[in-house]
Amino acid sequence: MSGPAQSPEPALVALRGASFAYEEGPDVLVGLDFEVREGRALALLGRNGSGKTTLMRLLSGGLRPRAGTLTLGGEPVTYDRKGLTRLRTTVQLVVQDPDDQLFAASVGQDVSFGPLNLGLPDAEVRSRVGEALAALDIAALADRPTHMLSYGQRKRTAIAGAVAMRPRVLILDEPTAGLDPDGQERLLTTLDGLRAGGTTVVMATHDVDLALRWSDDAALLTPDGVRTGPTAPTLARTELLRQAGLRLPWGVAAAGLLRTRGLLADSAPGPRTAEELAALAAMATPTD
Ligand SMILES: Nc1ncnc2c1ncn2[C@@H]1O[C@H](COP(=O)(O)OP(=O)(O)OP(=O)(O)O)[C@@H](O)[C@H]1O
Ligand SMILES: [Mg+2]
């Protein structure tokens, strides 16, 4: 498999030498290079306050870098109306707290807001909203007032609103936070479906086990900048994990243990789920 650095295609969206500070605040990001490659599931990790949300807002155009550039398909983004519309029809951000995103009276109205705002014909809006509600498994909630939703339902509604824009890049800020285990599983299944349909998904998370299981690449924000690479080897770098305030994913720890016991070849991938660990253990069990 080719790593992100070898791909000849320009990144779908990228920051080059980007710096950002909030008004009267210290620098949050300095000289950052970061890219989102088409089709690669990307997990963004780092401690509280490391700048994950800020980076995501820079990528989606909600914030503008003080220095450096944001590029879309290799072209610098212009922050005028035309440039921002082009960016927002390509990149959609779902913020961490659904209550910061939802504002319409009902689920259906909220999800249709973006497509209506694009000036799409009614039939097109209806079809996009139906598709987004189905993808998030909330079609039955279309007429439900948003203030009568559970937290997980609000999260799903917020994601549906972004999906209805049919973005090429869907950026999710801690989408699994606050979801129960079944809700997390269902969300991952939904994201798999979106990925199969050609959407590139970027997710900020504190959950290293989820990142190991779900992502192709992991980007770790540390005080020294961002380090991006294929997930399993990147999340096995203990010093980097320490700098990013993260622990070792259990799958990486289990793979290390299996390798030192001679039960897993160095070249073989380690387990990412309990099921994969069980399958490896079954293969490694002496049969005599
Ligand atoms: N609206 C704001 N005004 C001023 N400073 C802010 C603002 N939002 C964030 N910051 C600061 O910018 C830095 C990065 O914050 P950011 O929210 O990007 O971190 P994060 O990695 O998303 O953290 P968390 O894991 O807690 O969500 C922090 O030091 C924070 O205090
Ligand atoms: Mg955040």
Short mmCIF file of C-alpha atoms and ligand atoms in Angstrom, two decimals:
data_model
loop_
_atom_site.label_atom_id
_atom_site.label_comp_id
_atom_site.label_asym_id
_atom_site.label_seq_id
_atom_site.Cartn_x
_atom_site.Cartn_y
_atom_site.Cartn_z
CA MET A 1 0.00 0.00 0.00
CA SER A 2 1.38 3.41 -0.86
CA GLY A 3 1.72 5.91 1.96
CA PRO A 4 0.31 9.41 1.66
CA ALA A 5 3.70 10.90 0.73
CA GLN A 6 4.03 8.85 -2.47
CA SER A 7 0.69 9.75 -4.00
CA PRO A 8 1.06 11.88 -7.16
CA GLU A 9 -2.43 13.39 -6.79
CA PRO A 10 -2.59 16.76 -5.02
CA ALA A 11 -4.16 16.48 -1.57
CA LEU A 12 -7.91 17.06 -1.55
CA VAL A 13 -7.39 19.73 1.05
CA ALA A 14 -4.16 20.79 2.73
CA LEU A 15 -2.58 23.40 4.95
CA ARG A 16 0.93 24.56 4.05
CA GLY A 17 3.05 26.36 6.61
CA ALA A 18 -0.11 27.37 8.42
CA SER A 19 -0.01 29.39 11.63
CA PHE A 20 -2.91 30.46 13.76
CA ALA A 21 -3.56 32.30 17.02
CA TYR A 22 -6.88 33.45 18.45
CA GLU A 23 -7.21 37.15 19.07
CA GLU A 24 -4.84 38.21 21.84
CA GLY A 25 -4.03 34.57 22.49
CA PRO A 26 -0.76 32.70 22.12
CA ASP A 27 0.09 30.77 18.94
CA VAL A 28 -2.01 27.61 18.70
CA LEU A 29 -0.51 26.21 15.48
CA VAL A 30 2.79 27.29 13.94
CA GLY A 31 4.10 26.47 10.44
CA LEU A 32 1.85 23.46 10.18
CA ASP A 33 1.84 21.16 7.14
CA PHE A 34 -1.20 18.94 7.03
CA GLU A 35 -2.99 17.17 4.24
CA VAL A 36 -6.13 15.15 3.67
CA ARG A 37 -5.69 12.52 0.97
CA GLU A 38 -8.65 11.25 -1.00
CA GLY A 39 -9.99 7.95 0.31
CA ARG A 40 -7.72 7.74 3.39
CA ALA A 41 -9.56 7.59 6.71
CA LEU A 42 -7.62 9.99 8.92
CA ALA A 43 -7.69 10.16 12.72
CA LEU A 44 -6.50 13.37 14.38
CA LEU A 45 -5.27 12.87 17.92
CA GLY A 46 -3.76 15.06 20.63
CA ARG A 47 -4.28 16.21 24.18
CA ASN A 48 -6.93 18.72 25.27
CA GLY A 49 -6.03 22.14 23.94
CA SER A 50 -3.50 20.80 21.42
CA GLY A 51 -5.38 22.43 18.54
CA LYS A 52 -7.47 19.65 16.95
CA THR A 53 -10.64 21.71 16.76
CA THR A 54 -8.69 24.75 15.57
CA LEU A 55 -7.04 22.69 12.82
CA MET A 56 -10.41 21.33 11.70
CA ARG A 57 -11.89 24.83 11.58
CA LEU A 58 -8.94 25.96 9.45
CA LEU A 59 -9.50 23.05 7.06
CA SER A 60 -13.19 23.84 6.68
CA GLY A 61 -12.71 27.60 6.27
CA GLY A 62 -14.36 28.70 9.53
CA LEU A 63 -11.02 30.16 10.57
CA ARG A 64 -8.39 31.64 8.31
CA PRO A 65 -4.69 30.97 8.88
CA ARG A 66 -2.65 34.03 9.86
CA ALA A 67 0.22 32.75 7.77
CA GLY A 68 0.49 29.96 5.22
CA THR A 69 -2.17 28.69 2.84
CA LEU A 70 -5.12 26.38 2.63
CA THR A 71 -5.30 24.53 -0.68
CA LEU A 72 -8.19 22.69 -2.29
CA GLY A 73 -7.15 20.19 -4.96
CA GLY A 74 -3.76 21.91 -5.00
CA GLU A 75 -5.20 25.42 -5.57
CA PRO A 76 -5.01 28.08 -2.84
CA VAL A 77 -8.41 28.86 -1.34
CA THR A 78 -9.58 32.44 -1.77
CA TYR A 79 -11.57 33.61 1.20
CA ASP A 80 -14.14 35.47 -0.88
CA ARG A 81 -17.74 34.30 -1.31
CA LYS A 82 -16.96 32.15 -4.33
CA GLY A 83 -13.89 30.54 -2.77
CA LEU A 84 -15.65 29.80 0.50
CA THR A 85 -18.68 28.33 -1.27
CA ARG A 86 -16.38 26.06 -3.24
CA LEU A 87 -14.62 25.04 -0.02
CA ARG A 88 -17.86 24.42 1.87
CA THR A 89 -19.37 22.29 -0.86
CA THR A 90 -16.22 20.15 -0.74
CA VAL A 91 -15.40 20.09 2.98
CA GLN A 92 -17.98 19.81 5.74
CA LEU A 93 -17.21 20.09 9.43
CA VAL A 94 -19.40 18.60 12.14
CA VAL A 95 -18.57 20.31 15.42
CA GLN A 96 -18.11 18.42 18.66
CA ASP A 97 -21.23 19.63 20.44
CA PRO A 98 -24.37 19.04 18.35
CA ASP A 99 -26.10 21.87 20.22
CA ASP A 100 -23.68 24.28 18.55
CA GLN A 101 -24.80 23.01 15.15
CA LEU A 102 -28.53 22.31 15.33
CA PHE A 103 -30.87 25.26 15.25
CA ALA A 104 -33.93 24.43 13.12
CA ALA A 105 -37.20 23.31 14.68
CA SER A 106 -37.20 19.75 13.34
CA VAL A 107 -34.67 17.15 12.26
CA GLY A 108 -35.79 17.29 8.62
CA GLN A 109 -35.63 21.09 8.55
CA ASP A 110 -32.19 21.11 10.08
CA VAL A 111 -30.79 18.59 7.63
CA SER A 112 -32.31 20.42 4.65
CA PHE A 113 -30.88 23.80 5.64
CA GLY A 114 -27.51 23.38 3.89
CA PRO A 115 -28.85 22.06 0.57
CA LEU A 116 -31.61 24.76 0.54
CA ASN A 117 -28.95 27.37 1.14
CA LEU A 118 -27.08 26.13 -1.91
CA GLY A 119 -30.17 27.06 -3.91
CA LEU A 120 -30.80 23.51 -5.07
CA PRO A 121 -34.20 22.62 -6.54
CA ASP A 122 -36.75 21.21 -4.06
CA ALA A 123 -36.65 17.70 -5.49
CA GLU A 124 -32.87 17.61 -5.16
CA VAL A 125 -33.07 18.89 -1.58
CA ARG A 126 -35.65 16.23 -0.71
CA SER A 127 -33.57 13.46 -2.20
CA ARG A 128 -30.39 14.59 -0.42
CA VAL A 129 -32.18 14.91 2.91
CA GLY A 130 -33.77 11.48 2.52
CA GLU A 131 -30.42 9.97 1.66
CA ALA A 132 -28.67 11.66 4.63
CA LEU A 133 -31.37 10.65 7.11
CA ALA A 134 -31.20 7.06 5.86
CA ALA A 135 -27.39 7.01 6.03
CA LEU A 136 -27.53 8.10 9.66
CA ASP A 137 -30.41 5.74 10.44
CA ILE A 138 -32.71 8.56 11.61
CA ALA A 139 -35.35 8.61 8.87
CA ALA A 140 -38.00 7.89 11.52
CA LEU A 141 -37.00 11.08 13.34
CA ALA A 142 -37.49 13.45 10.38
CA ASP A 143 -40.44 15.31 11.94
CA ARG A 144 -39.16 15.18 15.52
CA PRO A 145 -38.42 18.59 17.13
CA THR A 146 -34.66 18.86 17.64
CA HIS A 147 -35.13 19.76 21.32
CA MET A 148 -36.80 16.39 21.84
CA LEU A 149 -33.82 14.32 20.76
CA SER A 150 -31.36 12.36 22.86
CA TYR A 151 -27.71 13.38 22.72
CA GLY A 152 -26.81 10.54 20.35
CA GLN A 153 -29.76 11.42 18.11
CA ARG A 154 -28.63 15.05 18.05
CA LYS A 155 -25.13 13.93 17.08
CA ARG A 156 -26.56 11.87 14.23
CA THR A 157 -28.74 14.77 13.08
CA ALA A 158 -25.72 17.10 13.02
CA ILE A 159 -23.76 14.59 10.92
CA ALA A 160 -26.75 14.10 8.59
CA GLY A 161 -26.80 17.86 7.98
CA ALA A 162 -23.20 17.68 6.76
CA VAL A 163 -23.79 14.49 4.75
CA ALA A 164 -26.71 16.17 2.94
CA MET A 165 -24.15 18.58 1.47
CA ARG A 166 -22.51 15.55 -0.21
CA PRO A 167 -19.03 16.73 0.72
CA ARG A 168 -15.94 15.01 -0.63
CA VAL A 169 -14.38 15.46 2.81
CA LEU A 170 -16.37 14.99 5.99
CA ILE A 171 -14.59 16.27 9.10
CA LEU A 172 -15.95 15.09 12.43
CA ASP A 173 -14.84 16.61 15.73
CA GLU A 174 -15.01 13.82 18.33
CA PRO A 175 -18.08 12.16 16.82
CA THR A 176 -18.08 9.19 19.20
CA ALA A 177 -17.78 11.23 22.42
CA GLY A 178 -20.91 10.68 24.47
CA LEU A 179 -22.20 7.78 22.37
CA ASP A 180 -22.90 4.42 23.99
CA PRO A 181 -21.00 1.36 22.67
CA ASP A 182 -23.83 0.42 20.31
CA GLY A 183 -24.07 4.03 19.12
CA GLN A 184 -20.31 4.03 18.44
CA GLU A 185 -20.58 0.79 16.46
CA ARG A 186 -23.48 2.13 14.43
CA LEU A 187 -21.62 5.33 13.70
CA LEU A 188 -18.56 3.39 12.48
CA THR A 189 -20.83 1.32 10.23
CA THR A 190 -22.34 4.56 8.89
CA LEU A 191 -18.88 5.99 8.25
CA ASP A 192 -17.87 2.78 6.43
CA GLY A 193 -20.92 3.24 4.19
CA LEU A 194 -20.01 6.86 3.47
CA ARG A 195 -16.42 5.87 2.71
CA ALA A 196 -17.61 3.15 0.36
CA GLY A 197 -19.62 5.86 -1.40
CA GLY A 198 -16.44 7.90 -1.94
CA THR A 199 -16.47 10.32 1.01
CA THR A 200 -13.11 10.93 2.68
CA VAL A 201 -13.55 11.05 6.44
CA VAL A 202 -11.37 12.83 9.00
CA MET A 203 -12.10 12.35 12.70
CA ALA A 204 -10.68 13.97 15.83
CA THR A 205 -10.72 11.58 18.74
CA HIS A 206 -8.99 10.86 22.05
CA ASP A 207 -9.68 7.16 21.61
CA VAL A 208 -6.47 5.48 20.39
CA ASP A 209 -8.19 2.08 20.14
CA LEU A 210 -10.86 3.52 17.90
CA ALA A 211 -8.20 5.26 15.79
CA LEU A 212 -6.28 2.00 15.40
CA ARG A 213 -9.36 0.16 14.35
CA TRP A 214 -10.92 2.73 12.07
CA SER A 215 -8.26 4.89 10.43
CA ASP A 216 -5.72 4.37 7.66
CA ASP A 217 -3.56 7.26 8.82
CA ALA A 218 -3.10 8.90 12.20
CA ALA A 219 -2.05 12.52 12.76
CA LEU A 220 -0.74 13.35 16.22
CA LEU A 221 -0.66 16.96 17.37
CA THR A 222 2.20 17.67 19.75
CA PRO A 223 3.83 20.92 20.88
CA ASP A 224 6.37 20.34 18.08
CA GLY A 225 3.75 20.20 15.34
CA VAL A 226 1.86 17.38 13.69
CA ARG A 227 3.16 13.91 12.81
CA THR A 228 1.15 11.93 10.28
CA GLY A 229 1.68 8.35 9.15
CA PRO A 230 0.01 4.97 8.68
CA THR A 231 -1.94 4.33 11.86
CA ALA A 232 -0.50 1.12 13.35
CA PRO A 233 3.20 2.10 13.22
CA THR A 234 2.45 5.71 14.19
CA LEU A 235 0.45 4.61 17.24
CA ALA A 236 3.32 2.30 18.26
CA ARG A 237 5.73 5.25 18.69
CA THR A 238 5.76 5.50 22.46
CA GLU A 239 7.71 8.76 22.71
CA LEU A 240 5.40 10.43 20.19
CA LEU A 241 2.36 9.11 22.06
CA ARG A 242 3.77 10.50 25.30
CA GLN A 243 4.25 13.94 23.72
CA ALA A 244 0.68 13.83 22.44
CA GLY A 245 -0.66 12.79 25.86
CA LEU A 246 -1.89 9.44 24.56
CA ARG A 247 -1.46 5.88 25.70
CA LEU A 248 -0.56 2.82 23.65
CA PRO A 249 -3.59 1.26 21.92
CA TRP A 250 -4.30 -2.17 23.39
CA GLY A 251 -4.08 -3.75 19.91
CA VAL A 252 -0.51 -2.46 19.52
CA ALA A 253 0.38 -3.76 23.00
CA ALA A 254 -1.19 -7.14 22.18
CA ALA A 255 0.68 -7.31 18.86
CA GLY A 256 3.98 -6.63 20.69
CA LEU A 257 3.24 -9.40 23.17
CA LEU A 258 2.28 -11.88 20.44
CA ARG A 259 5.48 -11.05 18.52
CA THR A 260 7.80 -11.50 21.53
CA ARG A 261 6.14 -14.89 22.12
CA GLY A 262 6.73 -15.84 18.48
CA LEU A 263 2.99 -16.03 17.83
CA LEU A 264 2.82 -13.23 15.25
CA ALA A 265 5.23 -12.60 12.38
CA ASP A 266 6.91 -9.18 12.40
CA SER A 267 5.41 -8.44 9.00
CA ALA A 268 1.86 -9.52 9.95
CA PRO A 269 -0.62 -6.86 11.06
CA GLY A 270 -1.58 -6.83 14.74
CA PRO A 271 -5.14 -7.18 16.03
CA ARG A 272 -7.42 -4.12 15.90
CA THR A 273 -10.49 -5.65 17.50
CA ALA A 274 -11.25 -8.32 20.11
CA GLU A 275 -12.45 -10.55 17.26
CA GLU A 276 -9.16 -10.18 15.38
CA LEU A 277 -7.24 -10.98 18.59
CA ALA A 278 -9.38 -14.09 19.13
CA ALA A 279 -8.72 -15.21 15.54
CA LEU A 280 -4.95 -14.70 15.95
CA ALA A 281 -4.99 -16.53 19.28
CA ALA A 282 -6.93 -19.44 17.76
CA MET A 283 -4.37 -19.74 14.94
CA ALA A 284 -1.50 -19.57 17.43
CA THR A 285 -2.88 -22.18 19.83
CA PRO A 286 -0.84 -25.41 19.76
CA THR A 287 -3.03 -28.19 18.42
CA ASP A 288 -1.21 -31.21 19.92
N1 LIG B 1 -12.47 30.75 20.71
C1 LIG B 1 -11.25 30.73 21.27
N2 LIG B 1 -10.67 31.87 21.70
C2 LIG B 1 -9.44 31.87 22.25
N3 LIG B 1 -8.69 30.75 22.43
C3 LIG B 1 -9.22 29.59 22.03
C4 LIG B 1 -10.51 29.50 21.41
N4 LIG B 1 -10.77 28.21 21.11
C5 LIG B 1 -9.67 27.52 21.50
N5 LIG B 1 -8.74 28.34 22.03
C6 LIG B 1 -7.41 27.94 22.53
O1 LIG B 1 -6.69 27.33 21.45
C7 LIG B 1 -6.00 26.18 21.89
C8 LIG B 1 -6.41 24.98 21.06
O2 LIG B 1 -7.79 24.69 21.30
P1 LIG B 1 -8.59 23.60 20.52
O3 LIG B 1 -10.00 23.75 20.89
O4 LIG B 1 -8.23 23.68 19.10
O5 LIG B 1 -7.97 22.26 21.14
P2 LIG B 1 -8.46 20.74 21.02
O6 LIG B 1 -7.27 19.94 20.66
O7 LIG B 1 -9.63 20.66 20.11
O8 LIG B 1 -8.88 20.39 22.52
P3 LIG B 1 -10.01 19.37 23.09
O9 LIG B 1 -9.39 18.00 23.07
O10 LIG B 1 -10.19 19.86 24.49
O11 LIG B 1 -11.24 19.51 22.24
C9 LIG B 1 -6.28 26.05 23.39
O12 LIG B 1 -5.19 26.58 24.09
C10 LIG B 1 -7.52 26.89 23.60
O13 LIG B 1 -7.51 27.46 24.87
MG MG B 2 -11.58 20.03 20.38
#
